[in-house]
PDB file of C-alpha atoms and ligand atoms in Angstrom:
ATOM      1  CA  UNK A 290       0.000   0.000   0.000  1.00 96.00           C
ATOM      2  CA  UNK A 291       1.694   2.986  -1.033  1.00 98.00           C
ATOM      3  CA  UNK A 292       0.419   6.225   0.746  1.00 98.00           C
ATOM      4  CA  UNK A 293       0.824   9.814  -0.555  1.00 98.00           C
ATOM      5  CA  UNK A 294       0.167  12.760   1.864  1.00 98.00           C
ATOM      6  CA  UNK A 295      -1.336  15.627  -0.461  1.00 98.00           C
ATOM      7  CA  UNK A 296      -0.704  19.288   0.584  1.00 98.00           C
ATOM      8  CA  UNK A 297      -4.591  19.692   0.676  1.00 98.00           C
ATOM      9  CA  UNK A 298      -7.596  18.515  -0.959  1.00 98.00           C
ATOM     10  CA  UNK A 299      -6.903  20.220  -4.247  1.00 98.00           C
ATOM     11  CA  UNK A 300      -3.637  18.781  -5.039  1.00 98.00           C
ATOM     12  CA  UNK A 301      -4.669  15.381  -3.677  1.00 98.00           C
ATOM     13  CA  UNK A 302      -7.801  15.124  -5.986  1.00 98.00           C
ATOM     14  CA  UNK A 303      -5.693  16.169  -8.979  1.00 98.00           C
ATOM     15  CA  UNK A 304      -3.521  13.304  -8.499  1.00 98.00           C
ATOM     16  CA  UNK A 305      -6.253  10.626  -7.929  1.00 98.00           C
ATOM     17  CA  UNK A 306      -7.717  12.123 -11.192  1.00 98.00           C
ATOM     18  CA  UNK A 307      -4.320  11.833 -12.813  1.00 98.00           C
ATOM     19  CA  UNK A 308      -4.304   8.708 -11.892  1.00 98.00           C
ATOM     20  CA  UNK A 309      -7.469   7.734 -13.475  1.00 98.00           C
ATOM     21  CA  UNK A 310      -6.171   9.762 -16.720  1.00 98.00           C
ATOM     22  CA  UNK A 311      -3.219   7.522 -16.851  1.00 98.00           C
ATOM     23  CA  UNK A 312      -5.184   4.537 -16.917  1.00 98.00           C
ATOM     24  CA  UNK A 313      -7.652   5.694 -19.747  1.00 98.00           C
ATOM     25  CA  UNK A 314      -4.909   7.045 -22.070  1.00 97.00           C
ATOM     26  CA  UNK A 315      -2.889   3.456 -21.359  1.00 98.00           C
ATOM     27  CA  UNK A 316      -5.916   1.331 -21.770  1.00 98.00           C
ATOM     28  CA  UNK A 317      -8.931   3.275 -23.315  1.00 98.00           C
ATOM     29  CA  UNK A 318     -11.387   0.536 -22.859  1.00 98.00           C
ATOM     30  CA  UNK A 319     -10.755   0.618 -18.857  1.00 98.00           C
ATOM     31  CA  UNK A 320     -13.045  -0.660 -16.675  1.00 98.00           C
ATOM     32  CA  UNK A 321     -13.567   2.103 -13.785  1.00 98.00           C
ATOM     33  CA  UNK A 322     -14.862   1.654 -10.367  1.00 98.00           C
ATOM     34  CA  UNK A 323     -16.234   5.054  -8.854  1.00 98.00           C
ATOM     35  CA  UNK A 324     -16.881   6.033  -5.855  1.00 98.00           C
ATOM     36  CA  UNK A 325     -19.478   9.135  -4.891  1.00 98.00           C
ATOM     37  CA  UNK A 326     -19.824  11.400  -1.873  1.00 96.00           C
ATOM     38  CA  UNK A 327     -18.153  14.419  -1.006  1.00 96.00           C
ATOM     39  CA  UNK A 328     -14.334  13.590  -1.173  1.00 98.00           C
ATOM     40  CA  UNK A 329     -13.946  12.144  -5.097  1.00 98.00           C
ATOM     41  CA  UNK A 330     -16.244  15.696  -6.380  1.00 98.00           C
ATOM     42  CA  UNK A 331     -13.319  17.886  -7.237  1.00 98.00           C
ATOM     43  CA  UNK A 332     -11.674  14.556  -8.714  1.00 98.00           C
ATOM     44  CA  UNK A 333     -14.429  14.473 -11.208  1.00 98.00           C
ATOM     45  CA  UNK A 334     -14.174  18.053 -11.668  1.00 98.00           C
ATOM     46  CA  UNK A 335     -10.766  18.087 -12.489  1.00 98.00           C
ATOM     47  CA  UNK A 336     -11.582  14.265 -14.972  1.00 98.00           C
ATOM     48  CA  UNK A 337     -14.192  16.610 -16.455  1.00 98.00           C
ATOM     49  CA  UNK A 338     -11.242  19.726 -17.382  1.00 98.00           C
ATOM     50  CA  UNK A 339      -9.294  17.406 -18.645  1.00 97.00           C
ATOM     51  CA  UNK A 340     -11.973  16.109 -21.260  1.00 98.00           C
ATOM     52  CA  UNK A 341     -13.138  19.535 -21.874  1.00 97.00           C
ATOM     53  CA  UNK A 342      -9.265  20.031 -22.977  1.00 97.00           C
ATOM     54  CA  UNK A 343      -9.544  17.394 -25.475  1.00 94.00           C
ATOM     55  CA  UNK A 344      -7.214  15.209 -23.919  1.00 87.00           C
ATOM     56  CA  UNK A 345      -9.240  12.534 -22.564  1.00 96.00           C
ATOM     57  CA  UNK A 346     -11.502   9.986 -24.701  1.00 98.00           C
ATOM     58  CA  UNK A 347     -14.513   7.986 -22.664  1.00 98.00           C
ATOM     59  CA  UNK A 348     -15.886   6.447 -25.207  1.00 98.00           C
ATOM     60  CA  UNK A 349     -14.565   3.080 -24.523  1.00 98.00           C
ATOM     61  CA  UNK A 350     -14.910   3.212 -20.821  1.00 98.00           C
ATOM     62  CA  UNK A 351     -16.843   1.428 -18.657  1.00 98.00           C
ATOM     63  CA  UNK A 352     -17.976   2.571 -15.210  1.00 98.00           C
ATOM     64  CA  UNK A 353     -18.954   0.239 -12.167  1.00 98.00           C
ATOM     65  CA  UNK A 354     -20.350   2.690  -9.416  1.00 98.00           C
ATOM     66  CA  UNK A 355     -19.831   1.409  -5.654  1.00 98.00           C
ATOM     67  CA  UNK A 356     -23.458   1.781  -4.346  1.00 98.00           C
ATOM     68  CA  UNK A 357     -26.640   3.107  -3.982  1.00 98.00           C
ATOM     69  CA  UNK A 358     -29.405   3.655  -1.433  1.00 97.00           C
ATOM     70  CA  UNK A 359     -32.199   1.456  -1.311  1.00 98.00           C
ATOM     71  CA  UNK A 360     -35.505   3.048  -2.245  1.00 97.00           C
ATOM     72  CA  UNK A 361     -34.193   6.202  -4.116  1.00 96.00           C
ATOM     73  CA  UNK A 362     -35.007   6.029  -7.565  1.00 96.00           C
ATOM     74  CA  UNK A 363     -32.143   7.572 -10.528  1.00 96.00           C
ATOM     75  CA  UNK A 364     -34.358   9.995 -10.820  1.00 96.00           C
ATOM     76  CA  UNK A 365     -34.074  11.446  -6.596  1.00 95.00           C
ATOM     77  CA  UNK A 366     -31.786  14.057  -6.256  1.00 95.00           C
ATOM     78  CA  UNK A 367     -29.590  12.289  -3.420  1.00 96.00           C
ATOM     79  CA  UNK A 368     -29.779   9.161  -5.455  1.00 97.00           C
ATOM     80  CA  UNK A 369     -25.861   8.296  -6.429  1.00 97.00           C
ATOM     81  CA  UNK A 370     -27.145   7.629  -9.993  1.00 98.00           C
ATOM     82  CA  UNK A 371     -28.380  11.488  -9.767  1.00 98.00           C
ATOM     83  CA  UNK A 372     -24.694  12.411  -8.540  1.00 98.00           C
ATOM     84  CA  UNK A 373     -22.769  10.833 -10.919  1.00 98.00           C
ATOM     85  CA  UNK A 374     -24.799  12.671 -13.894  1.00 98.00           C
ATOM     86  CA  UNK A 375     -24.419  15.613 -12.375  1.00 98.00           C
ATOM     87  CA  UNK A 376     -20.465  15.684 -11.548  1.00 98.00           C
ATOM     88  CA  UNK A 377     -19.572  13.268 -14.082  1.00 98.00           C
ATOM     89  CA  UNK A 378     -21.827  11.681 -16.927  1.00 98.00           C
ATOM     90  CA  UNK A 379     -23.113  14.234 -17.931  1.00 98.00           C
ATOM     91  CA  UNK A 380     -19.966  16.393 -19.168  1.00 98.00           C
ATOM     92  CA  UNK A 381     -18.585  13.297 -20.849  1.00 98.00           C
ATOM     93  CA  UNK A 382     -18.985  11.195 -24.037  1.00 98.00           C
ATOM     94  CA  UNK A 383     -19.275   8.358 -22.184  1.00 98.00           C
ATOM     95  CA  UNK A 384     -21.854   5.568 -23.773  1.00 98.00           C
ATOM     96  CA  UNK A 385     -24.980   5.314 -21.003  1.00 98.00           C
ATOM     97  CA  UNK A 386     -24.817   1.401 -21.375  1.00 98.00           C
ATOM     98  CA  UNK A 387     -21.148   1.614 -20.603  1.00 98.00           C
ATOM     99  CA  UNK A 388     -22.637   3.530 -16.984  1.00 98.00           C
ATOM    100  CA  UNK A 389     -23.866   0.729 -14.235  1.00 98.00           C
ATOM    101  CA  UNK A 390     -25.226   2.332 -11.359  1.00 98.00           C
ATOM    102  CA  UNK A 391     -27.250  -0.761  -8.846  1.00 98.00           C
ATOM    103  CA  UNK A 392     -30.913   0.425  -9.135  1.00 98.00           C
ATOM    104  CA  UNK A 393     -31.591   0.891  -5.455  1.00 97.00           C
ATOM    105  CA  UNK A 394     -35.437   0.308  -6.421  1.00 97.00           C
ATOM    106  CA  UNK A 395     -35.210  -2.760  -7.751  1.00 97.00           C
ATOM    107  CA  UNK A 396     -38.456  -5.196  -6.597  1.00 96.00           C
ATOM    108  CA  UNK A 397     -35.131  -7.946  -6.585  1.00 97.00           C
ATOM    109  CA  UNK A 398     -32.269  -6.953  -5.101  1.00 97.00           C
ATOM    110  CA  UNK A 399     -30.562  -9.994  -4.775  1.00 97.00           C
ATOM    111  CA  UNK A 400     -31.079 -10.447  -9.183  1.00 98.00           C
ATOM    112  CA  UNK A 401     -29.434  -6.969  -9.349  1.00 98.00           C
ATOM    113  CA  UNK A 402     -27.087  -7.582  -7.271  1.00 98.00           C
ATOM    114  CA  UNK A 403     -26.280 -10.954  -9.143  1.00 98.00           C
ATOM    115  CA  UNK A 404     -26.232  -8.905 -12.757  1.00 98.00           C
ATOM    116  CA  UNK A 405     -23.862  -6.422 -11.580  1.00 98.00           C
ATOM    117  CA  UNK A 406     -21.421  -9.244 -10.874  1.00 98.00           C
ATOM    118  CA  UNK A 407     -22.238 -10.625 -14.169  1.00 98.00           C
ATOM    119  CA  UNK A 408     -21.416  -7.779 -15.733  1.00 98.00           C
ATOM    120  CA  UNK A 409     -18.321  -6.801 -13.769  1.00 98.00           C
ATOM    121  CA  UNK A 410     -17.170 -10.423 -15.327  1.00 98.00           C
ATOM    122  CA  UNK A 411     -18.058 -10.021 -18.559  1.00 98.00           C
ATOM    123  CA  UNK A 412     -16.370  -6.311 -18.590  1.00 98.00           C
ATOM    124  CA  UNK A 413     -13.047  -8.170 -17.907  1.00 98.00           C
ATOM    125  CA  UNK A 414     -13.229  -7.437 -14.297  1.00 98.00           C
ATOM    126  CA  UNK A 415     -12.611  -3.593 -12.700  1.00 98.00           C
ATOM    127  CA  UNK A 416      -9.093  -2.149 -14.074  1.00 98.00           C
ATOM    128  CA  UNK A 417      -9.024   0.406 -11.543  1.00 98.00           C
ATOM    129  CA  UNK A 418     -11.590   1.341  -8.342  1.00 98.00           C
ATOM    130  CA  UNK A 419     -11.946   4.726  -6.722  1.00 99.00           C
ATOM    131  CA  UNK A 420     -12.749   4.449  -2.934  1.00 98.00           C
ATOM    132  CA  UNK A 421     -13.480   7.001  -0.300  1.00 98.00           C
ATOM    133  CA  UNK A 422     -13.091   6.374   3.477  1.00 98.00           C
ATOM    134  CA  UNK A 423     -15.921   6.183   6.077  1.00 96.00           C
ATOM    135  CA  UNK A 424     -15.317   7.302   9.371  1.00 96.00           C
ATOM    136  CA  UNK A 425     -16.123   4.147  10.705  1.00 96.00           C
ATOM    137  CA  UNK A 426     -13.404   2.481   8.033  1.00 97.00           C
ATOM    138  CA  UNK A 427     -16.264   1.385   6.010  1.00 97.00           C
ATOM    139  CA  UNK A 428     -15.457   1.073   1.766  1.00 98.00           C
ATOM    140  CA  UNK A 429     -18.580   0.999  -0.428  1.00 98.00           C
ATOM    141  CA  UNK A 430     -21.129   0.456   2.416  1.00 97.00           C
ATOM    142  CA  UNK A 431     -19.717  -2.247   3.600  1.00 97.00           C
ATOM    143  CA  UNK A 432     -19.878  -1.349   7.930  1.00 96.00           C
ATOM    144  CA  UNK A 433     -17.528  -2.542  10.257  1.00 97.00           C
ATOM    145  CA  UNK A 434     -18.342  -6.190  10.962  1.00 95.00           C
ATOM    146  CA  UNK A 435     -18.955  -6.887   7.142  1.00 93.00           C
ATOM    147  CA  UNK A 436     -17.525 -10.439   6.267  1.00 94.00           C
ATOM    148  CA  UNK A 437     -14.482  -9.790   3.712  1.00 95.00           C
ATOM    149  CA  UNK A 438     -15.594 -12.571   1.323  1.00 96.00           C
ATOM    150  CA  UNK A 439     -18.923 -11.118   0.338  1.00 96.00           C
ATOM    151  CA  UNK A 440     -19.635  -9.460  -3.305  1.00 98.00           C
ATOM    152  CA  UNK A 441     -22.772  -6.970  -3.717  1.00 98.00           C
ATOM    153  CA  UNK A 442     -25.756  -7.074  -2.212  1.00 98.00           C
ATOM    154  CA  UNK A 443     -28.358  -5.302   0.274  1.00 97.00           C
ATOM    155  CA  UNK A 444     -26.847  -3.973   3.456  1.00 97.00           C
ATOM    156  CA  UNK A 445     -27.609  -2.436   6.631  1.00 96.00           C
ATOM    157  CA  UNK A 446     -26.412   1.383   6.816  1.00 96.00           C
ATOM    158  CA  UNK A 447     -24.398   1.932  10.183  1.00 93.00           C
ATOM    159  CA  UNK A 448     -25.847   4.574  12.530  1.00 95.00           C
ATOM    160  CA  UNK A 449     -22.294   6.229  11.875  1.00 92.00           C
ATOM    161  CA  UNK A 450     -22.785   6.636   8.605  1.00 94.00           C
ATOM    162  CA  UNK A 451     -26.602   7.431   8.148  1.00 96.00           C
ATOM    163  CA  UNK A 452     -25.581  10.025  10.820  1.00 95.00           C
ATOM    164  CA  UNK A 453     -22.369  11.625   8.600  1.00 92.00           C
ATOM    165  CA  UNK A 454     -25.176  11.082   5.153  1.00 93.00           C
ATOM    166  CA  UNK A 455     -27.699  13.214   6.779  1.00 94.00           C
ATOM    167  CA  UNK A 456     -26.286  16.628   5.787  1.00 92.00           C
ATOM    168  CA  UNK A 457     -27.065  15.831   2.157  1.00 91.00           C
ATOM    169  CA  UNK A 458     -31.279  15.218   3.218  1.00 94.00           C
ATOM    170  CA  UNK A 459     -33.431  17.518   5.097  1.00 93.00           C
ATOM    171  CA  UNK A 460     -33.595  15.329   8.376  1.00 94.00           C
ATOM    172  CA  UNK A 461     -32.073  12.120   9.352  1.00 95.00           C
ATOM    173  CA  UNK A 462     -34.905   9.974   9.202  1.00 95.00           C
ATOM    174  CA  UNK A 463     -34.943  10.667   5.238  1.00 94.00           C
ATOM    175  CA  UNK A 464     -31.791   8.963   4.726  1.00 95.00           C
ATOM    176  CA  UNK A 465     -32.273   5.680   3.713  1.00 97.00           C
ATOM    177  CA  UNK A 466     -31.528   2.565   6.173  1.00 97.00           C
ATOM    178  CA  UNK A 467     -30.399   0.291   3.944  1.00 97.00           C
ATOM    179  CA  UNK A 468     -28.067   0.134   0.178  1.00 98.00           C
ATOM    180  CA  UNK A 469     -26.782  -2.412  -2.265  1.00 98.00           C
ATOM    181  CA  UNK A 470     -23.246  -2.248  -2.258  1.00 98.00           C
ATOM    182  CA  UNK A 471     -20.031  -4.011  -3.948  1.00 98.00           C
ATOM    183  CA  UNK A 472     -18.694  -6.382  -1.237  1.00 98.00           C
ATOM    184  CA  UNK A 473     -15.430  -6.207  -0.418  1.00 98.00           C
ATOM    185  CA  UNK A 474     -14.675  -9.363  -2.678  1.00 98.00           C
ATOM    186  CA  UNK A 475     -15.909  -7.575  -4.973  1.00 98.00           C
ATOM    187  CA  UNK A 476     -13.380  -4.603  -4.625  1.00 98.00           C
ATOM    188  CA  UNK A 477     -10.530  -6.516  -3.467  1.00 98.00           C
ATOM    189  CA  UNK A 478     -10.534  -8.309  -6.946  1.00 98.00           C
ATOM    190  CA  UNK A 479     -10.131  -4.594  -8.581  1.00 98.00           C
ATOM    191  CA  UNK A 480      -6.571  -5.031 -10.493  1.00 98.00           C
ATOM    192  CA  UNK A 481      -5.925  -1.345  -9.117  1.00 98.00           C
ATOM    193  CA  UNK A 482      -7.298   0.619  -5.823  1.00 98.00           C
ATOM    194  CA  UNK A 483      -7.495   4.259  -5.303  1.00 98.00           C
ATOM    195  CA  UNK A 484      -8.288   5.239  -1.755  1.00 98.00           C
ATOM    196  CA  UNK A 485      -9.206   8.627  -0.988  1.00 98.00           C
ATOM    197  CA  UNK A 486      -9.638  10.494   2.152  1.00 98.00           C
ATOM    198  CA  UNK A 487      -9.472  13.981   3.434  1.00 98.00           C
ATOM    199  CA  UNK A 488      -9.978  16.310   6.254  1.00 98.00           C
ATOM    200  CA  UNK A 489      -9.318  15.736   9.813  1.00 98.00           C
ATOM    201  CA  UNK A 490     -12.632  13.668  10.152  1.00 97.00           C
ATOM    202  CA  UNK A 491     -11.035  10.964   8.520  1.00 98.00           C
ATOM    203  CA  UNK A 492      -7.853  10.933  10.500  1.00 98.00           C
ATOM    204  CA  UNK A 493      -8.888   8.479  12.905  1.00 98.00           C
ATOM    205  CA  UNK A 494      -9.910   6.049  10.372  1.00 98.00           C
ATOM    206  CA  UNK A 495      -7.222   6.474   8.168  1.00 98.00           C
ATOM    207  CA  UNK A 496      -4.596   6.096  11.053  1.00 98.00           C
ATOM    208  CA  UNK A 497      -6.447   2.431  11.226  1.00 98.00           C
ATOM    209  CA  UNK A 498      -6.111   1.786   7.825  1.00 97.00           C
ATOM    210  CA  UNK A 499      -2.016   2.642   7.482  1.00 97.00           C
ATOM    211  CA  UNK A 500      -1.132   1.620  11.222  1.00 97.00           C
ATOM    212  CA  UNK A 501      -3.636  -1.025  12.349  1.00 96.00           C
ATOM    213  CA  UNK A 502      -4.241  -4.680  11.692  1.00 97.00           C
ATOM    214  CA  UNK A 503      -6.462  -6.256   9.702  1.00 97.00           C
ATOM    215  CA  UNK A 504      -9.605  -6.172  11.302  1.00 96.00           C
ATOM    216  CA  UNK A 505     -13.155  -6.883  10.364  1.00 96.00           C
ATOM    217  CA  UNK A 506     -14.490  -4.045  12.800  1.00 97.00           C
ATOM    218  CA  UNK A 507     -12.297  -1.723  10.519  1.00 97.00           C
ATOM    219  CA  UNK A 508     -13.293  -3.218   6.704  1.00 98.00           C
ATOM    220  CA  UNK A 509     -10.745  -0.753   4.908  1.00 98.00           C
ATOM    221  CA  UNK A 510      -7.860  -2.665   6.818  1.00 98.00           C
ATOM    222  CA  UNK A 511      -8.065  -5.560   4.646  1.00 98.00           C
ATOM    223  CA  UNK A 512      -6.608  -3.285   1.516  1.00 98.00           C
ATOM    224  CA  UNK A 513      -3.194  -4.208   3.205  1.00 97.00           C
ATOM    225  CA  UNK A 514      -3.244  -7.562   1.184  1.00 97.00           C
ATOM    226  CA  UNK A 515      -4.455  -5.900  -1.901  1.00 98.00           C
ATOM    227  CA  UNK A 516      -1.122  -5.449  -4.729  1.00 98.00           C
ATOM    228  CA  UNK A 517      -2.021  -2.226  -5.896  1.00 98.00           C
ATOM    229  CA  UNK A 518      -3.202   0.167  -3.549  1.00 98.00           C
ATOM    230  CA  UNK A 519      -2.265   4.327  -3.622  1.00 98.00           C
ATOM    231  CA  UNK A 520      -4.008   6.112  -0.313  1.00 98.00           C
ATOM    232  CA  UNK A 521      -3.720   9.889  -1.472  1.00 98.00           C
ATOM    233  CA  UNK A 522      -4.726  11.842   1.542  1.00 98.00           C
ATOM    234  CA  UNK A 523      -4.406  15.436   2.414  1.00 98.00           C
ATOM    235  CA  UNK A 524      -2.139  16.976   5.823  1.00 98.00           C
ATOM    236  CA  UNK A 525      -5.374  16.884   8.113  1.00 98.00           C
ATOM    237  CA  UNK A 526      -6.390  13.251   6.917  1.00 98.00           C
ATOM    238  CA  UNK A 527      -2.566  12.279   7.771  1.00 98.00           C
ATOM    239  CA  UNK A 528      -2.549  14.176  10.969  1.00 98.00           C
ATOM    240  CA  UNK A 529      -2.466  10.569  12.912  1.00 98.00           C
ATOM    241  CA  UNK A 530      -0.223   8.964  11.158  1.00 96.00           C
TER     242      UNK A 530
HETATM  243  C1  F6R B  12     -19.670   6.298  -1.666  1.00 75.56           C
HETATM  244  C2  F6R B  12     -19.181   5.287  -0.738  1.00 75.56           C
HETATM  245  C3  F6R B  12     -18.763   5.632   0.651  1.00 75.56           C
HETATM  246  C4  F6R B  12     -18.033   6.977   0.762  1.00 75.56           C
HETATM  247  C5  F6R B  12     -17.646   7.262   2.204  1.00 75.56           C
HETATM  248  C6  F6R B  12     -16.979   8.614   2.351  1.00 75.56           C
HETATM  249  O1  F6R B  12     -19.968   5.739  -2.919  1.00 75.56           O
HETATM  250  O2  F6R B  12     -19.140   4.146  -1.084  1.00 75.56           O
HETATM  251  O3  F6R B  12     -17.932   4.601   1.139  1.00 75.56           O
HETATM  252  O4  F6R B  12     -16.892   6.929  -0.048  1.00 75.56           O
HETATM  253  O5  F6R B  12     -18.784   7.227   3.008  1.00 75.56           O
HETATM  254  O6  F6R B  12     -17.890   9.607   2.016  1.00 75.56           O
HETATM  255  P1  F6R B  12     -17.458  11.153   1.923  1.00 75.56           P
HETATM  256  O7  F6R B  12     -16.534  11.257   0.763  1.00 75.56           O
HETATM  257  O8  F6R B  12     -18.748  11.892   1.682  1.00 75.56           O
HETATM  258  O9  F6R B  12     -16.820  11.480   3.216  1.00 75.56           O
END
C-alpha cells in the first residue's frame, strides 16, 4: 500500500484524477470503479477539465459505481445515480450502457445484485476502483463487521454513517436505512485501488487503515493484502499517522 500525503484537498484530488487519466490514455477501454460522496467531487471536476481540454476519450470506458441507497429512484436528487450525472456523466462522451449504477429500487435486489457481478465479469473485471473512506473504516457500504468474502448485495447502513449522510437530506430519518453495495470481494478483486480520504474527520480512520491490523471491525484494513493500492490523503487526513 503505497500512501501519498497531499498538501490539501486540491492537489490530492488532482492526483487521484491523474491517476485515473493515466489509466484511460494506457488502456482506453478501462473498466472504472467510482466512488461518490463528497471527497472524489473535485476529482471528477478536475476528470471533467481534462476532457473539456480534449485530452481525454470515454468512449470506450466502462464505469462500475460502488453503491446506492435502497428506495431512491435515478431519478431522486440524493440518489448516487443522480450524482454521478451531475459531476460526471453528464460532461462526458461516455456511452450510457457503458454507466452501471445498482438500481436501489429494484423489486429484486438480490437479481441486481447478481447482474452487476455478471457484468463486472463479462467487462473483464474492474481495471481500476476509486474508494473514499468512512469514518467508521467502512469502503462501499460495507460497515464494520462486514464479512471480507462477500460481493454486492443489500446492506444495513451503520448509525455512523446514516448520521455523517444526513447533511445531504433535510432530516435524518430521510436517509435511507439500507443500500446495495459491492462487497469487499468484490473490490478486493479490482486489479488497481485508489483510496481517498481527506480532512481531519477521517484521521482516525485512516490512522487504522495505514497503522492497524487487519480487522473486520475496521473493513478498509483488509486493503493491506491488496497489490495495488495508492491512499492519497491530504495533511489533516494524515494528521495521525
Ligand atoms: C460512496 C461510498 C462511501 C463513501 C464514504 C466517504 O460511494 O461508497 O464509502 O466513499 O462514506 O464519504 P465522503 O466522501 O462523503 O466522506
Amino acid at each position: 500500500m503505497e500512501v501519498v500525503i497531499c498538501k490539501d484537498y486540491d492537489e490530492m484530488s488532482r492526483r487521484a484524477a491523474y491517476l485515473l487519466t493515466a489509466e484511460i490514455v494506457q488502456n482506453p477501454k478501462a473498466v472504472l470503479g467510482l466512488a461518490t460522496g463528497d471527497t472524489p467531487k473535485k476529482m471528477y471536476e478536475t476528470l471533467v477539465d481534462i476532457y473539456k481540454k480534449g485530452d481525454l476519450d470515454f468512449s470506450k470506458v466502462t464505469t462500475f459505481n460502488l453503491d446506492e441507497y435502497v428506495g431512491l429512484s435515478a431519478e431522486h436528487e440524493q440518489s448516487y445515480a443522480a450524482y454521478m450525472k451531475q459531476m460526471l456523466m453528464s460532461h462526458i462522451n461516455i456511452k450510457p450502457e457503458n454507466v452501471h449504477i445498482l438500481n436501489g429500487c429494484s423489486e429484486t435486489p438480490e437479481e441486481e445484485c447478481a447482474l452487476f457481478e455478471e457484468k463486472i465479469v463479462q467487462a473483464g473485471g474492474i481495471d481500476i476502483q476509486v474508494l473514499g473512506l468512512g469514518h467508521n473504516g467502512h469502503i462501499g457500504f460495507n460497515e464494520p463487521d462486514s464479512q471480507f468474502e462477500l460481493k454486492t448485495r443489500i446492506v444495513q447502513l451503520d448509525d455512523r454513517t446514516i448520521e455523517a449522510n444526513k447533511r445531504f437530506f433535510d432530516k435524518k430519518s430521510d436517509v435511507p436505512t439500507h443500500a446495495l453495495s459491492m462487497g469487499i470481494q468484490t473490490i478486493m478483486e479490482a486489479k488497481k485501488i485508489i483510496l481517498i480520504a481527506s480532512g481531519a474527520s477521517k484521521a482516525e480512520a485512516v490512522s487504522k487503515l495505514v497503522n492497524g491490523n487487519i480487522d473486520s471491525m475496521h473493513p478498509a484494513s483488509i486493503l493491506k493484502v491488496h497489490k495495488d493500492v495508492t491512499v492519497l490523503i491530504d495533511k489533516e487526513a494524515a494528521s495521525k499517522l
